[in-house]
Coordinates of C-alpha atoms in Angstrom, one line a residue:
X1 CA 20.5 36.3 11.1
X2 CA 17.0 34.4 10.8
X3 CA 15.4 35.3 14.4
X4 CA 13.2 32.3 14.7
X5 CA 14.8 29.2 16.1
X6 CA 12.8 26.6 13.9
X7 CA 13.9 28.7 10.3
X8 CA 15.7 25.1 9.6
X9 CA 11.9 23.9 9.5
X10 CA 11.0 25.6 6.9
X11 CA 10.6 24.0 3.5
X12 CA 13.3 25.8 0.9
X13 CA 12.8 24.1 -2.1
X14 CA 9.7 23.0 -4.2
X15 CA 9.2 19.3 -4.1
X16 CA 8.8 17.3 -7.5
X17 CA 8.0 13.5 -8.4
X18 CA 11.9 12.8 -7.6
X19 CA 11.8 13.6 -3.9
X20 CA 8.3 12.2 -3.5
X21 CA 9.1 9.5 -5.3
X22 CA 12.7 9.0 -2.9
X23 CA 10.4 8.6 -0.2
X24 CA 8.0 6.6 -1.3
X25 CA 11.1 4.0 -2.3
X26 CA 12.8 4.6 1.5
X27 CA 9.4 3.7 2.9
X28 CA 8.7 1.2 0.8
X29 CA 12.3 -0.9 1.8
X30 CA 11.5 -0.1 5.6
X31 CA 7.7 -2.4 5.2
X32 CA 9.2 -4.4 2.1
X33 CA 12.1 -6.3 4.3
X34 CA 9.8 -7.5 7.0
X35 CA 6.5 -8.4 4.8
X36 CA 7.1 -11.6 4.1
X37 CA 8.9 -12.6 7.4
X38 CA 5.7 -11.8 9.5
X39 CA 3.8 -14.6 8.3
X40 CA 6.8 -16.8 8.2
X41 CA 7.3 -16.5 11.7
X42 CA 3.9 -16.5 12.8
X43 CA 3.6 -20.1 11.1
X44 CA 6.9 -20.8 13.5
X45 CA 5.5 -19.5 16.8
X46 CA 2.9 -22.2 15.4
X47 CA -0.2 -20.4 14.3
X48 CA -2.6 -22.4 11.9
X49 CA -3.6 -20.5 9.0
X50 CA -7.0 -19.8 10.2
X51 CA -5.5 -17.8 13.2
X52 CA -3.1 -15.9 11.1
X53 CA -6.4 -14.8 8.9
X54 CA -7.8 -13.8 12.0
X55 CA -4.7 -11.7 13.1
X56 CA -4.3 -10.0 9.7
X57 CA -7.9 -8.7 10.5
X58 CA -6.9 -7.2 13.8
X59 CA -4.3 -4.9 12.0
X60 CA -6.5 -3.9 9.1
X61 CA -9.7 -3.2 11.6
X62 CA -6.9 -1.0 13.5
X63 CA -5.3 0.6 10.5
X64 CA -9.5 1.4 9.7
X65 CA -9.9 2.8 12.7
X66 CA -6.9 5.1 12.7
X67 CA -7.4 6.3 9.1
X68 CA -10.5 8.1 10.4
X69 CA -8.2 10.1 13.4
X70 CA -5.7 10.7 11.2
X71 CA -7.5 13.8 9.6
X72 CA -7.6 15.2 13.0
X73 CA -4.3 14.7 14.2
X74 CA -3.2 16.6 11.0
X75 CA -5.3 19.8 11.8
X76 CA -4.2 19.3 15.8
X77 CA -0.2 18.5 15.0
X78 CA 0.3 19.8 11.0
X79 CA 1.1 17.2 9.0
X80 CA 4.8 17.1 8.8
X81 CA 4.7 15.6 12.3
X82 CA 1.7 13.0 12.0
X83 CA 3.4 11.7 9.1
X84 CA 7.0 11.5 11.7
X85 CA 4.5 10.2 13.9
X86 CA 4.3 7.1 11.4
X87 CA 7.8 6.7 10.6
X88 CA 8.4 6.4 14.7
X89 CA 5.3 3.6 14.8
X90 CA 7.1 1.6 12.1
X91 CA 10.2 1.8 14.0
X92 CA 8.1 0.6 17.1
X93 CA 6.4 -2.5 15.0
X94 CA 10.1 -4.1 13.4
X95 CA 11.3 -3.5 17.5
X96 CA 8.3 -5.9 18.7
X97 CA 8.5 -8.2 16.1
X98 CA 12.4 -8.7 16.6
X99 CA 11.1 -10.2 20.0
X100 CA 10.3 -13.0 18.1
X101 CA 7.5 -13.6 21.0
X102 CA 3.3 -13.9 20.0
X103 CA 3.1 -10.9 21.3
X104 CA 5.4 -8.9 19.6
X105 CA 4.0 -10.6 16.6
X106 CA 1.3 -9.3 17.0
X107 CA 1.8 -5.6 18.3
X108 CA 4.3 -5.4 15.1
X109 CA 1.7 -6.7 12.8
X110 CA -0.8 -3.4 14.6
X111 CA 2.0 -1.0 14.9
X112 CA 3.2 -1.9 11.4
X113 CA -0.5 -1.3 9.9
X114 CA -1.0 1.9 11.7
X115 CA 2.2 3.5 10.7
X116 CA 1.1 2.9 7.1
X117 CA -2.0 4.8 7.4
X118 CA -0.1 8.0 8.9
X119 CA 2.5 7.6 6.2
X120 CA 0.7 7.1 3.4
X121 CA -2.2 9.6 4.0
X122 CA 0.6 12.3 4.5
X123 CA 2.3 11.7 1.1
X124 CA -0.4 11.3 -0.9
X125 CA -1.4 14.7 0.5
X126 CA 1.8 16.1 0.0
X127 CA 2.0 14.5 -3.6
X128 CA -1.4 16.2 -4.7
X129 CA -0.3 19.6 -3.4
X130 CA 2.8 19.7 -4.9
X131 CA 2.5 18.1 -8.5
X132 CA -0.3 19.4 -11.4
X133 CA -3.3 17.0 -11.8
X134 CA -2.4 16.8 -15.7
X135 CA 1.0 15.7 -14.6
X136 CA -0.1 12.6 -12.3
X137 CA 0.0 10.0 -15.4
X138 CA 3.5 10.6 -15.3
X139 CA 4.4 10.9 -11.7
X140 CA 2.3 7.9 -10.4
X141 CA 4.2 5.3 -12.7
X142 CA 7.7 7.2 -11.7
X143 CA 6.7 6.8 -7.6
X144 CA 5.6 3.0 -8.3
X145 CA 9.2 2.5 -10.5
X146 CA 11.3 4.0 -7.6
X147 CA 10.0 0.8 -5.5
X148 CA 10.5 -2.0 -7.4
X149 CA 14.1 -2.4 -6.5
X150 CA 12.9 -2.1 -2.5
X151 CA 10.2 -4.4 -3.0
X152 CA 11.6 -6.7 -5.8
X153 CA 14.4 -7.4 -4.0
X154 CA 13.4 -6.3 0.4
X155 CA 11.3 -9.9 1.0
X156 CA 14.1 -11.9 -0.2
X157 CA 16.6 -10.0 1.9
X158 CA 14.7 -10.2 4.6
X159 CA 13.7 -14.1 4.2
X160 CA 17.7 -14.6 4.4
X161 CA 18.7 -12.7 7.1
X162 CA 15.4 -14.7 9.1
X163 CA 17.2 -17.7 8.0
X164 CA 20.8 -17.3 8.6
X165 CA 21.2 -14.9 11.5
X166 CA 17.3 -14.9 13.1
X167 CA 14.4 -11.9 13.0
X168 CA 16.4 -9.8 14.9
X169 CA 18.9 -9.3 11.7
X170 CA 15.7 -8.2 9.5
X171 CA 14.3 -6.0 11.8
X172 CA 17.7 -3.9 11.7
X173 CA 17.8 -3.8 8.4
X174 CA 13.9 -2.6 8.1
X175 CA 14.6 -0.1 11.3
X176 CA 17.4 1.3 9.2
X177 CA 15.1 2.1 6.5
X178 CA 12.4 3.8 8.8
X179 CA 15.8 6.2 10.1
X180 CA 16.7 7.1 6.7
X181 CA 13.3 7.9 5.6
X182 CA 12.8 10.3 9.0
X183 CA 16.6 11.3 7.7
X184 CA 15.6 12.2 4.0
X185 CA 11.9 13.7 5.0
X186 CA 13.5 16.1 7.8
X187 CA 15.8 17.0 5.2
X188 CA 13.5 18.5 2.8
X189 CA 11.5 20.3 5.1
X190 CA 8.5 19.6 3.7
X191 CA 5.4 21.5 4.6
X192 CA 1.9 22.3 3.1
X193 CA 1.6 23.8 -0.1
X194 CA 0.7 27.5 1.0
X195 CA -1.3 28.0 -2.4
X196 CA -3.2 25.0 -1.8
X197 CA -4.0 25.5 1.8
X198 CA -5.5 28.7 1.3
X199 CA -8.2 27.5 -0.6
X200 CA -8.3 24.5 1.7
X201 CA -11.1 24.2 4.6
X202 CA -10.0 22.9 7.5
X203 CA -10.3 19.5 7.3
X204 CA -13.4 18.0 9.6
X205 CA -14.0 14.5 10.9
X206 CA -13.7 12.4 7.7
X207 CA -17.0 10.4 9.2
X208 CA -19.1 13.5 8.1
X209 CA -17.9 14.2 5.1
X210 CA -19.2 10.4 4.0
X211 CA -22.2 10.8 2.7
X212 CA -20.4 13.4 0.3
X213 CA -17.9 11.1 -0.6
X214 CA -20.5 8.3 -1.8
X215 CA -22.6 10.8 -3.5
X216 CA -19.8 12.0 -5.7
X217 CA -19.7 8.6 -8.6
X218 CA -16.2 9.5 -9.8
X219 CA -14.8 9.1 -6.5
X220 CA -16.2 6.0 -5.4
X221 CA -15.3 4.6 -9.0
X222 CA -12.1 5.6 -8.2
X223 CA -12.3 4.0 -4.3
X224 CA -13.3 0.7 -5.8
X225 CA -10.5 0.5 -8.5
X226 CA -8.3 0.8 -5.5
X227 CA -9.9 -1.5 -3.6
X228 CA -9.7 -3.9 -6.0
X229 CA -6.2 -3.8 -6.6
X230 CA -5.1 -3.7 -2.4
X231 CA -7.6 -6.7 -1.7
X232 CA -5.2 -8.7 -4.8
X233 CA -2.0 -7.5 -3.3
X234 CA -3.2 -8.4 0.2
X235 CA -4.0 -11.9 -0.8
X236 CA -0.3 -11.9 -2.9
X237 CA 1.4 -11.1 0.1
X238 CA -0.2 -13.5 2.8
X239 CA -1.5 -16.6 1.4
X240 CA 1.4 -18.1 -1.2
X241 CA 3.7 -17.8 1.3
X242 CA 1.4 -20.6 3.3
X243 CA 0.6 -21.6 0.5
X244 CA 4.6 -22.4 -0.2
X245 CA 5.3 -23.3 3.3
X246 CA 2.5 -25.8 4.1
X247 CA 3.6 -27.7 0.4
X248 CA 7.3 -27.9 2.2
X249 CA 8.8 -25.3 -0.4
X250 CA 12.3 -23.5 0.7
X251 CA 11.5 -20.2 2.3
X252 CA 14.1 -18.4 0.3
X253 CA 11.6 -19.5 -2.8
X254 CA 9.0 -17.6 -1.0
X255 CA 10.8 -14.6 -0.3
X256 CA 11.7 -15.1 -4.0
X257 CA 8.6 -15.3 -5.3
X258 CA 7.0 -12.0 -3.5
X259 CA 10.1 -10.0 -4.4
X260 CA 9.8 -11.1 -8.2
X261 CA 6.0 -10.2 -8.1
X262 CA 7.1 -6.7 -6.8
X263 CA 9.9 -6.2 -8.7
X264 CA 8.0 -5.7 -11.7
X265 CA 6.9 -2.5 -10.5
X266 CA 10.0 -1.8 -13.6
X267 CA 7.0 -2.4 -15.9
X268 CA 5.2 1.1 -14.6
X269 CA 6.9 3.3 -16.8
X270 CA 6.0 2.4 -19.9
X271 CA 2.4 1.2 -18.5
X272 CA 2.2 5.2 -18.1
X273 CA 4.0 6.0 -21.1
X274 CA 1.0 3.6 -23.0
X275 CA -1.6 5.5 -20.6
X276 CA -0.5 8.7 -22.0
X277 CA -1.1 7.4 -25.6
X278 CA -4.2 5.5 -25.1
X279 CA -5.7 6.8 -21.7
X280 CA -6.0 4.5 -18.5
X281 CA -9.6 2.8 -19.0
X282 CA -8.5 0.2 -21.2
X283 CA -4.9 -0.9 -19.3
X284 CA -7.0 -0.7 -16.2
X285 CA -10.1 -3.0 -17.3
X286 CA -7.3 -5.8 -19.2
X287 CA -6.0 -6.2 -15.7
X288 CA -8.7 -6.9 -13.1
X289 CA -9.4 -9.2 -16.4
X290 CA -6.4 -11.0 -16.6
X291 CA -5.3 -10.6 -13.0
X292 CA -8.7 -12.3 -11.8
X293 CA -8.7 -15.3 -14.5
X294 CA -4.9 -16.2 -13.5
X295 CA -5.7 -16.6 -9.7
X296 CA -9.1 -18.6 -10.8
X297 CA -6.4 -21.3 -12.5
X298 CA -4.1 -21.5 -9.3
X299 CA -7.0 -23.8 -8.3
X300 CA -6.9 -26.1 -11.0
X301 CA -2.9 -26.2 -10.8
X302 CA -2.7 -26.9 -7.0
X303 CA -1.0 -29.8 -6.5
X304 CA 1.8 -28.3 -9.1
X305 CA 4.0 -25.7 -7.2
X306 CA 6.0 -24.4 -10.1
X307 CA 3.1 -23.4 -12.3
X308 CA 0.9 -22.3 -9.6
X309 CA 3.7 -19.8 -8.4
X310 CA 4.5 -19.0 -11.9
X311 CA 0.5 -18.6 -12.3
X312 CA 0.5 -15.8 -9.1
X313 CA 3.7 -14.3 -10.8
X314 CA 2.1 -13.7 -13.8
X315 CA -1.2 -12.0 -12.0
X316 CA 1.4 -10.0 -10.2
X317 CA 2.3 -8.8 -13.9
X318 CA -1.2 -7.5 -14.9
X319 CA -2.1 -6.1 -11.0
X320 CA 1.4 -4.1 -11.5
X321 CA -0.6 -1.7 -13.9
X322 CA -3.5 -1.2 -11.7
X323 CA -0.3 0.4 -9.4
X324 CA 0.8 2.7 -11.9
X325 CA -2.9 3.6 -12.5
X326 CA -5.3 2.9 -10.2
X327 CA -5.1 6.1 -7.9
X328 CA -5.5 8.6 -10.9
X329 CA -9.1 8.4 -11.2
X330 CA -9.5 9.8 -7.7
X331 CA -6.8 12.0 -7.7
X332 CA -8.2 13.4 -10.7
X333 CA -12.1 13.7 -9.3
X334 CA -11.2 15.1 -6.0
X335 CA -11.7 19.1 -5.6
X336 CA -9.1 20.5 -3.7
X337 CA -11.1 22.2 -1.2
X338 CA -11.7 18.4 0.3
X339 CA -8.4 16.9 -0.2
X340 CA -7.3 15.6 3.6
X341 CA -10.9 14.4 4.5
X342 CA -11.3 12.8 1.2
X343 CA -8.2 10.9 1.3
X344 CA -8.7 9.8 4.4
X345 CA -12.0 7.7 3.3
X346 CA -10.2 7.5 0.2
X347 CA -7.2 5.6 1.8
X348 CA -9.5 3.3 3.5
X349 CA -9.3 0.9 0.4
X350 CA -6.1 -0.4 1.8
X351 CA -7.6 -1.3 5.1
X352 CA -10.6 -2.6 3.8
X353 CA -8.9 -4.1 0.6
X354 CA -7.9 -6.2 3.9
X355 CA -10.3 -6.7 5.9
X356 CA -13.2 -7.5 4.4
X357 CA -11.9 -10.2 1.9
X358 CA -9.9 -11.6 5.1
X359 CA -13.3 -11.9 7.0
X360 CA -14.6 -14.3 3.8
X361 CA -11.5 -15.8 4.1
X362 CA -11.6 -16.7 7.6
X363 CA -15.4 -18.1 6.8
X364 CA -14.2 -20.1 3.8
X365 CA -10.7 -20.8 5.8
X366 CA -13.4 -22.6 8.5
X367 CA -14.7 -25.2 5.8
X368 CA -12.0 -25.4 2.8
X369 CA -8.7 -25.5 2.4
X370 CA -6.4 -22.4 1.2
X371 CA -7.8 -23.5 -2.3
X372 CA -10.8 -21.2 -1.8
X373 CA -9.3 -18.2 -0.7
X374 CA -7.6 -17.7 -4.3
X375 CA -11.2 -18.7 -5.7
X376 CA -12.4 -15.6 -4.0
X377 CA -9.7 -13.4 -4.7
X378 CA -9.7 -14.2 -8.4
X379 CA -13.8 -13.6 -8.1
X380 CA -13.6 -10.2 -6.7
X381 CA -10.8 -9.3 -9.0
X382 CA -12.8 -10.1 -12.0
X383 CA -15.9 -8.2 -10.3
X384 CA -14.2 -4.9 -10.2
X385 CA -12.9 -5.2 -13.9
X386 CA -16.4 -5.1 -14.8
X387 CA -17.1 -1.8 -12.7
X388 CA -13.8 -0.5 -13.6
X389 CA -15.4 -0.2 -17.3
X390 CA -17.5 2.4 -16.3
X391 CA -14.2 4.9 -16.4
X392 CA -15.0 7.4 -18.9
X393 CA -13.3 6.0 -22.5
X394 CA -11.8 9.6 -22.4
X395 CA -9.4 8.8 -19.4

């Protein structure tokens, strides 16, 4: 009989893309049911648009902040229980914001944003320990695929139970989620990759392993792909739905519309299976493209809801490849040996894929109307199609 009391922790299987990708999809339901609902009922509690700007930059400067602690709690804790850690803060955020009170707004909007970073740091560890660098193309698109029925079909769920039976109904349903995830990760005793982490340093402040970071091309190439792509998502899943409520639209259209932009997360399989037959330069350039002229037209069609909805929807449909693709050029450049620091900074796009677009928001938000915050958005999306063409036309 096995003599140590925690044998049950220890992993006993090899994960592949499936199980990462079963998380991913667990996690993704958990944050998916509640995204839209935040800024729905912070317009009820009776913020201004300006103010919710403003509050969306308090999580992401928090989420920043944590991403750079993170590293260390891994090397202080092991990372099976930093990324529990995270599961437990989301659990914490859809308790507060079930309050339905400013302040749980806004410690559920924090809490929410900070869970993120322990969760997604940890898989995306996880993910390059356990599957082959030449097999990413494939498992990327497979991990996106898994959460298009979670996010495709989460805000809408969530949008009617805020309706018909009050927050407190959608925060179940998202703390739920968070229990099944700790449920599902638990059960396959996940731990590091011992082959990996022997080769692995120990993983030092990720502050001081910057300067390496921006020296290495391929990696920040790979950083502002991603960037690109979070800062378009971020603006997808804020501004439309104010944009929707201040032109007096049903919120079960807006719930609508930010599920249908996610549920075409079906389209990442055969995005990779084209990415596989043609590389990932060209898919990835054609979207920033396409993605950045179709916000630049929701200006002209602002005063007509239908097409300027069906105008995000169809951004949503380009940006949806940068998801299947856009985290292979780093996971590709990064050496081994500096995998948790790396990813650390690395994962930083999605914080400052908030924050610092949010902070030209909240300037333009002081002088225009939400008009100028998809001329922005459509700006910078363009702007990082043109870097992005600096990929190497083997990739």
């Amino acid at each position: 009989m096995e003599s140590n009391p925690l044998f049950w922790l220890r992993p006993t299987r090899k994960p592949g893309a499936g199980a990462f990708a079963a998380l991913f999809a667990l996690d993704s339901m958990a944050r998916a049911t509640v995204v839209t609902v935040l800024y729905l009922q912070a317009k009820d509690l009776g913020l201004p648009d300006r103010d919710i700007t403003l509050l969306t930059n308090v999580a992401s400067l928090s989420s920043l902040a944590f991403s750079f602690l993170t590293p260390l709690l891994m090397q202080r804790f092991r990372r099976r229980w930093v990324y529990t850690g995270g599961i437990m803060l989301g659990m914490c955020a859809v308790l507060s914001l079930g309050t339905a009170t400013m302040t749980g707004e806004v410690a559920g909007l924090v809490l929410r944003a900070l869970s993120s970073v322990a969760i997604n740091i940890g898989l995306t560890l996880y993910v390059m320990d356990f599957i082959p660098r030449h097999q990413m193309i494939r498992s990327e698109p497979l991990r996106l695929f898994s959460s298009c029925l979670p996010w495709g079909l989460g805000p809408w769920i969530g949008v009617e139970l805020y309706k018909h039976f009050g927050v407190e109904a959608t925060s179940a349903l998202s703390f739920v989620a968070y229990a099944g995830l700790m449920v599902y990760f638990w059960y396959l005793r996940l731990s590091d990759n011992p082959a990996v982490a022997a080769a692995t340093r120990p993983p030092p402040n990720p502050l001081a392993s910057l300067k390496r970071f921006v020296a290495q091309p391929r990696l920040m190439l790979g950083w502002v792909i991603a960037f690109g792509r979070s800062a378009w998502w971020s603006m997808f899943f804020v501004y439309p739905t104010l944009y929707l409520r201040n032109h007096a639209v049903d919120d079960s259209w807006t719930g609508a519309l930010t599920g249908a932009g996610n549920i075409l997360l079906l389209l990442t399989l055969p995005i990779g299976w084209l990415a596989q037959r043609i590389g990932i330069r060209r898919p990835i350039v054609t979207a920033f493209l396409a993605g950045g002229g179709l916000t630049l037209l929701t200006a002209v069609t602002w005063n007509v809801v239908p097409l300027t909805a069906l105008l995000f929807l169809c951004g949503a449909v380009f940006v949806v490849c940068l998801d299947a693709l856009g985290n292979i050029p780093f996971m590709r450049a990064v050496r081994s040996y500096e995998r948790p620091q790396m990813t650390a900074l690395f994962r930083t796009y999605i914080d400052l894929g908030d924050l610092l677009p949010g902070l030209v928001y909240l300037a333009l938000q002081g002088y225009f109307d939400l008009r100028s915050v998809f001329i922005a958005s459509g700006i910078l999306t363009l702007a990082v199609g043109l870097v992005a063409t600096r990929l190497p036309k083997r990739m």
